[in-house]
Structures are given as structure tokens and as C-alpha cells.
mmCIF file of C-alpha atoms in Angstrom:
data_model
loop_
_atom_site.group_PDB
_atom_site.id
_atom_site.type_symbol
_atom_site.label_atom_id
_atom_site.label_comp_id
_atom_site.label_asym_id
_atom_site.label_seq_id
_atom_site.Cartn_x
_atom_site.Cartn_y
_atom_site.Cartn_z
ATOM 1 C CA MET A 1 -11.438 -21.778 12.433
ATOM 2 C CA SER A 2 -9.495 -25.006 12.750
ATOM 3 C CA PHE A 3 -8.877 -27.056 15.639
ATOM 4 C CA THR A 4 -5.334 -25.942 17.246
ATOM 5 C CA LEU A 5 -3.246 -28.258 19.787
ATOM 6 C CA PRO A 6 -2.637 -25.686 22.971
ATOM 7 C CA GLU A 7 0.726 -25.820 24.561
ATOM 8 C CA LEU A 8 0.285 -27.271 28.272
ATOM 9 C CA PRO A 9 0.146 -24.351 30.809
ATOM 10 C CA TYR A 10 2.825 -25.959 32.646
ATOM 11 C CA ALA A 11 5.935 -28.255 32.063
ATOM 12 C CA TYR A 12 5.620 -31.940 31.322
ATOM 13 C CA ASP A 13 6.959 -32.982 34.841
ATOM 14 C CA ALA A 14 5.154 -30.093 36.859
ATOM 15 C CA LEU A 15 2.338 -32.242 37.588
ATOM 16 C CA GLN A 16 4.805 -35.067 39.450
ATOM 17 C CA PRO A 17 4.174 -37.290 41.281
ATOM 18 C CA TYR A 18 0.392 -37.042 40.779
ATOM 19 C CA MET A 19 0.922 -37.282 37.047
ATOM 20 C CA SER A 20 3.895 -38.193 35.160
ATOM 21 C CA ARG A 21 5.984 -36.516 32.557
ATOM 22 C CA GLU A 22 5.716 -39.773 30.530
ATOM 23 C CA THR A 23 1.277 -39.613 31.015
ATOM 24 C CA LEU A 24 1.549 -35.755 29.797
ATOM 25 C CA GLU A 25 3.833 -36.746 26.536
ATOM 26 C CA PHE A 26 1.760 -39.708 25.701
ATOM 27 C CA HIS A 27 -1.583 -37.878 26.468
ATOM 28 C CA HIS A 28 -1.085 -34.463 25.424
ATOM 29 C CA ASP A 29 1.463 -35.001 22.332
ATOM 30 C CA LYS A 30 -0.136 -38.241 20.957
ATOM 31 C CA HIS A 31 -3.903 -38.567 22.064
ATOM 32 C CA HIS A 32 -4.731 -34.522 22.118
ATOM 33 C CA ALA A 33 -2.892 -33.889 18.849
ATOM 34 C CA ALA A 34 -4.677 -37.172 17.336
ATOM 35 C CA TYR A 35 -8.044 -35.410 17.809
ATOM 36 C CA VAL A 36 -6.945 -32.213 16.757
ATOM 37 C CA ASN A 37 -5.806 -33.733 13.578
ATOM 38 C CA THR A 38 -8.677 -35.990 12.983
ATOM 39 C CA GLY A 39 -10.856 -33.219 13.755
ATOM 40 C CA ASN A 40 -9.485 -31.270 11.201
ATOM 41 C CA ASN A 41 -9.742 -33.654 8.503
ATOM 42 C CA LEU A 42 -13.387 -34.105 9.300
ATOM 43 C CA LEU A 43 -14.104 -30.919 9.725
ATOM 44 C CA LYS A 44 -13.291 -30.304 5.701
ATOM 45 C CA GLY A 45 -16.373 -29.385 3.324
ATOM 46 C CA THR A 46 -18.884 -29.862 6.217
ATOM 47 C CA GLU A 47 -21.215 -26.929 7.400
ATOM 48 C CA PHE A 48 -18.992 -26.849 10.663
ATOM 49 C CA GLU A 49 -15.910 -25.313 8.991
ATOM 50 C CA GLY A 50 -15.207 -21.893 10.798
ATOM 51 C CA LYS A 51 -17.403 -22.670 13.619
ATOM 52 C CA SER A 52 -16.184 -22.528 17.413
ATOM 53 C CA VAL A 53 -15.097 -25.504 19.032
ATOM 54 C CA GLU A 54 -18.303 -25.545 21.167
ATOM 55 C CA GLU A 55 -20.623 -25.144 18.089
ATOM 56 C CA VAL A 56 -19.037 -27.911 16.296
ATOM 57 C CA VAL A 57 -19.637 -30.161 19.329
ATOM 58 C CA LYS A 58 -23.347 -29.036 19.626
ATOM 59 C CA GLY A 59 -24.107 -29.150 16.096
ATOM 60 C CA SER A 60 -22.540 -32.301 15.353
ATOM 61 C CA TYR A 61 -23.841 -34.404 18.275
ATOM 62 C CA GLY A 62 -26.057 -36.820 17.066
ATOM 63 C CA LYS A 63 -25.620 -36.077 13.332
ATOM 64 C CA ASN A 64 -21.748 -36.769 12.478
ATOM 65 C CA GLN A 65 -20.440 -39.063 15.147
ATOM 66 C CA ALA A 66 -16.803 -39.198 13.871
ATOM 67 C CA LEU A 67 -16.346 -35.537 14.100
ATOM 68 C CA PHE A 68 -18.403 -35.031 17.060
ATOM 69 C CA ASN A 69 -15.797 -37.664 19.056
ATOM 70 C CA ASN A 70 -13.009 -35.588 17.997
ATOM 71 C CA ALA A 71 -14.521 -32.210 18.308
ATOM 72 C CA GLY A 72 -15.618 -33.312 21.986
ATOM 73 C CA GLN A 73 -12.357 -34.856 22.990
ATOM 74 C CA HIS A 74 -10.889 -31.281 21.744
ATOM 75 C CA TYR A 75 -12.919 -29.132 23.603
ATOM 76 C CA ASN A 76 -12.586 -31.341 26.559
ATOM 77 C CA HIS A 77 -8.722 -31.572 26.684
ATOM 78 C CA ILE A 78 -8.482 -27.931 26.134
ATOM 79 C CA HIS A 79 -10.189 -27.438 29.676
ATOM 80 C CA PHE A 80 -8.930 -30.476 30.998
ATOM 81 C CA TRP A 81 -4.827 -29.244 30.667
ATOM 82 C CA MET A 82 -6.486 -25.999 32.417
ATOM 83 C CA TRP A 83 -8.141 -27.752 35.321
ATOM 84 C CA MET A 84 -5.161 -28.757 36.506
ATOM 85 C CA LYS A 85 -2.038 -26.885 37.894
ATOM 86 C CA PRO A 86 1.493 -27.905 40.021
ATOM 87 C CA ASN A 87 0.241 -27.766 43.553
ATOM 88 C CA GLY A 88 -3.306 -27.955 42.704
ATOM 89 C CA GLY A 89 -6.184 -29.051 45.037
ATOM 90 C CA GLY A 90 -6.397 -27.379 48.196
ATOM 91 C CA ALA A 91 -9.332 -25.035 49.422
ATOM 92 C CA LEU A 92 -11.800 -24.099 47.191
ATOM 93 C CA PRO A 93 -12.724 -20.475 46.316
ATOM 94 C CA GLY A 94 -15.706 -19.098 48.909
ATOM 95 C CA LYS A 95 -18.011 -18.195 46.289
ATOM 96 C CA LEU A 96 -17.702 -21.695 44.594
ATOM 97 C CA GLU A 97 -17.480 -23.635 47.787
ATOM 98 C CA LYS A 98 -20.756 -22.065 49.113
ATOM 99 C CA LYS A 99 -22.704 -22.997 45.896
ATOM 100 C CA ILE A 100 -21.189 -26.536 46.158
ATOM 101 C CA VAL A 101 -22.476 -26.594 49.497
ATOM 102 C CA GLU A 102 -25.730 -25.211 48.803
ATOM 103 C CA ASP A 103 -26.406 -27.625 45.664
ATOM 104 C CA LEU A 104 -24.431 -30.635 46.313
ATOM 105 C CA GLY A 105 -24.483 -31.143 50.402
ATOM 106 C CA SER A 106 -20.911 -30.307 51.435
ATOM 107 C CA VAL A 107 -17.563 -30.352 49.585
ATOM 108 C CA GLU A 108 -16.613 -33.718 51.095
ATOM 109 C CA LYS A 109 -19.762 -34.944 49.483
ATOM 110 C CA PHE A 110 -19.231 -33.381 46.009
ATOM 111 C CA LYS A 111 -15.821 -35.142 46.239
ATOM 112 C CA GLU A 112 -17.055 -38.257 47.172
ATOM 113 C CA ASP A 113 -19.768 -38.160 44.162
ATOM 114 C CA PHE A 114 -17.297 -36.738 41.604
ATOM 115 C CA ILE A 115 -14.984 -39.968 42.461
ATOM 116 C CA GLN A 116 -17.922 -42.308 42.439
ATOM 117 C CA ALA A 117 -19.293 -40.897 38.968
ATOM 118 C CA GLY A 118 -15.618 -41.309 37.270
ATOM 119 C CA VAL A 119 -15.314 -45.028 39.009
ATOM 120 C CA GLY A 120 -19.033 -45.888 37.787
ATOM 121 C CA GLN A 121 -18.396 -44.440 34.246
ATOM 122 C CA PHE A 122 -18.033 -48.006 32.590
ATOM 123 C CA GLY A 123 -15.251 -48.189 30.144
ATOM 124 C CA SER A 124 -13.894 -44.641 28.594
ATOM 125 C CA GLY A 125 -15.547 -41.399 29.300
ATOM 126 C CA TRP A 126 -15.324 -38.277 31.688
ATOM 127 C CA ALA A 127 -16.913 -37.268 35.135
ATOM 128 C CA TRP A 128 -18.018 -33.573 35.640
ATOM 129 C CA LEU A 129 -19.213 -30.824 37.837
ATOM 130 C CA ALA A 130 -21.431 -28.816 35.602
ATOM 131 C CA VAL A 131 -24.103 -25.982 35.543
ATOM 132 C CA LYS A 132 -27.547 -26.840 34.835
ATOM 133 C CA ASP A 133 -30.511 -24.635 35.158
ATOM 134 C CA GLY A 134 -28.601 -22.531 37.805
ATOM 135 C CA LYS A 135 -27.742 -25.446 39.917
ATOM 136 C CA LEU A 136 -24.171 -27.344 40.301
ATOM 137 C CA THR A 137 -24.714 -31.269 39.219
ATOM 138 C CA ILE A 138 -22.094 -34.120 39.071
ATOM 139 C CA MET A 139 -22.682 -35.944 35.739
ATOM 140 C CA LYS A 140 -20.898 -38.900 33.813
ATOM 141 C CA THR A 141 -20.494 -39.081 30.266
ATOM 142 C CA PRO A 142 -19.289 -41.866 27.675
ATOM 143 C CA ASN A 143 -16.278 -41.392 25.546
ATOM 144 C CA GLY A 144 -15.761 -37.792 23.893
ATOM 145 C CA GLU A 145 -19.158 -36.680 25.137
ATOM 146 C CA ASN A 146 -19.430 -33.722 27.642
ATOM 147 C CA PRO A 147 -22.407 -31.626 29.434
ATOM 148 C CA LEU A 148 -22.505 -29.235 26.265
ATOM 149 C CA VAL A 149 -25.007 -31.786 24.475
ATOM 150 C CA HIS A 150 -27.056 -32.006 27.348
ATOM 151 C CA GLY A 151 -27.792 -29.008 28.398
ATOM 152 C CA ALA A 152 -25.224 -27.965 30.865
ATOM 153 C CA GLU A 153 -22.177 -25.932 31.293
ATOM 154 C CA PRO A 154 -19.082 -28.099 32.331
ATOM 155 C CA ILE A 155 -16.905 -26.175 35.006
ATOM 156 C CA LEU A 156 -14.474 -29.169 35.848
ATOM 157 C CA GLY A 157 -14.002 -32.582 34.260
ATOM 158 C CA CYS A 158 -11.472 -35.429 34.925
ATOM 159 C CA ASP A 159 -10.744 -37.679 31.880
ATOM 160 C CA VAL A 160 -11.034 -41.534 32.710
ATOM 161 C CA TRP A 161 -10.079 -42.551 29.770
ATOM 162 C CA GLU A 162 -7.025 -45.389 30.588
ATOM 163 C CA HIS A 163 -4.574 -43.250 28.622
ATOM 164 C CA SER A 164 -5.237 -40.590 31.455
ATOM 165 C CA TYR A 165 -3.978 -42.974 33.993
ATOM 166 C CA TYR A 166 -2.709 -45.782 33.502
ATOM 167 C CA ILE A 167 1.040 -45.351 33.634
ATOM 168 C CA ASP A 168 0.740 -43.973 36.920
ATOM 169 C CA TYR A 169 -2.101 -45.594 38.345
ATOM 170 C CA ARG A 170 -2.286 -49.132 36.793
ATOM 171 C CA ASN A 171 -5.878 -50.323 37.020
ATOM 172 C CA ARG A 172 -6.540 -47.778 40.367
ATOM 173 C CA ARG A 173 -9.057 -45.682 38.734
ATOM 174 C CA PRO A 174 -10.353 -44.055 42.514
ATOM 175 C CA ASP A 175 -6.731 -43.392 43.572
ATOM 176 C CA TYR A 176 -6.195 -41.278 40.552
ATOM 177 C CA LEU A 177 -9.733 -39.653 40.731
ATOM 178 C CA LYS A 178 -8.451 -39.002 44.456
ATOM 179 C CA ALA A 179 -5.542 -37.431 43.321
ATOM 180 C CA PHE A 180 -6.912 -35.586 40.831
ATOM 181 C CA LEU A 181 -9.096 -33.710 43.258
ATOM 182 C CA GLU A 182 -6.824 -33.308 46.374
ATOM 183 C CA ASN A 183 -3.354 -32.522 44.527
ATOM 184 C CA LEU A 184 -4.240 -31.459 40.715
ATOM 185 C CA VAL A 185 -7.209 -29.309 40.443
ATOM 186 C CA ASN A 186 -6.872 -25.482 39.429
ATOM 187 C CA TRP A 187 -10.114 -24.259 41.356
ATOM 188 C CA GLU A 188 -9.062 -20.963 40.232
ATOM 189 C CA HIS A 189 -10.012 -22.178 36.602
ATOM 190 C CA VAL A 190 -13.104 -23.658 38.016
ATOM 191 C CA GLU A 191 -13.865 -20.576 39.612
ATOM 192 C CA GLU A 192 -13.816 -18.685 36.120
ATOM 193 C CA MET A 193 -15.793 -21.257 34.079
ATOM 194 C CA PHE A 194 -18.527 -21.361 36.893
ATOM 195 C CA GLU A 195 -18.763 -17.311 36.823
ATOM 196 C CA THR A 196 -18.961 -17.439 33.180
ATOM 197 C CA ALA A 197 -21.556 -20.509 33.275
ATOM 198 C CA SER A 198 -23.836 -18.328 35.950
ATOM 199 C CA LYS A 199 -24.025 -15.207 33.842
#
């Protein structure tokens, strides 16, 4: 099972003004495509050929750094595109909201802590909302790492590599993270992943 670059689930200009057509063209068509192509070359002849992207991510972690970097970023981006939608943000689905309040204090506190995780991630990486041991937790990881390799299931992630926001926000990472939560998140996809992770 080789890696395949997924189509974006919306038009390139559908997330404007919060994420521009130019950002999506570079980010999806160049960066994500490179992870797919490099990942496929690195998969050849390894024990991970034919395995799912999740299995490759977990199996290559700490063993095959180059493959892990590309497989991790491929996994992260498959979901990153799905975690956004035109006219996103807004109210959270009831069950998810209840769990956020229960585990993280309040929706506002969750948003503040998620933004802080993204801002506090030095250099490239990701901010996450994940399920670990039945509880919601906020995490941050460097580079292409994700919660899968830390015994958790990611249900929302925001890419804080500069190519994700520099065209639109320059060095204003906090503004990008705020716009992501308030105007881009596809909470239905987050809820689906939450329900799968909770089983």
C-alpha cells in the first residue's frame, strides 16, 4: 500500500481569507506531495511495504528516521486537510464539547491552551488535541511527530511549520492559530475521530 496524495476536500480558494489559495497550492501540491513521493521511495524494500500509513508511522518511529519523518507528515496532512472546511469553526458538537469541559476545563481554556501549545512549539511542529487513556489532552510535537507514537489518538491537529502560515500571516503564528480555531476547524471531522478514538 503506497502513499497517495489525497485531493483537497474543497477548492483552493475555499478557505480564504484565513488560508489563501497560494498557501494551499504550495502546502498541498508541493510540500505534501514531497512527503508522499519521498515516503514511497523510502518504503521500497523495507518491512513496512504494504502496511497502512498508521502502521508505518508507529513502526518506523525511532528505527527509520527518514521514513518516519515523511510517513508522519503524510499522516498528519491527510487529516489536516480534513480538519478544515469553508466556514469552519463555530459551535462544537455537544458530546465533544461536554468532554472538553470535563477534561480541559472549558472550551475557552481548551482554545487558549491549544494556541499556547502551537506558539510554544519551538521551530517546526504541530499542536494537537488527542485522546489518551480515555481523556482529552493537549499536546505539541516537533517536526512530523504526532500523538500516535506517544500512545494517544490525535483528533485535531494544527500544522505550525512556517510553510503552513507564512504567506498569509508572516511571523504572526498566534493569529494563524486563532484563525484556525475560530474560522477553519471542521468540528464534524474532529467529532468523528473522537468517537473512533473513544471506542
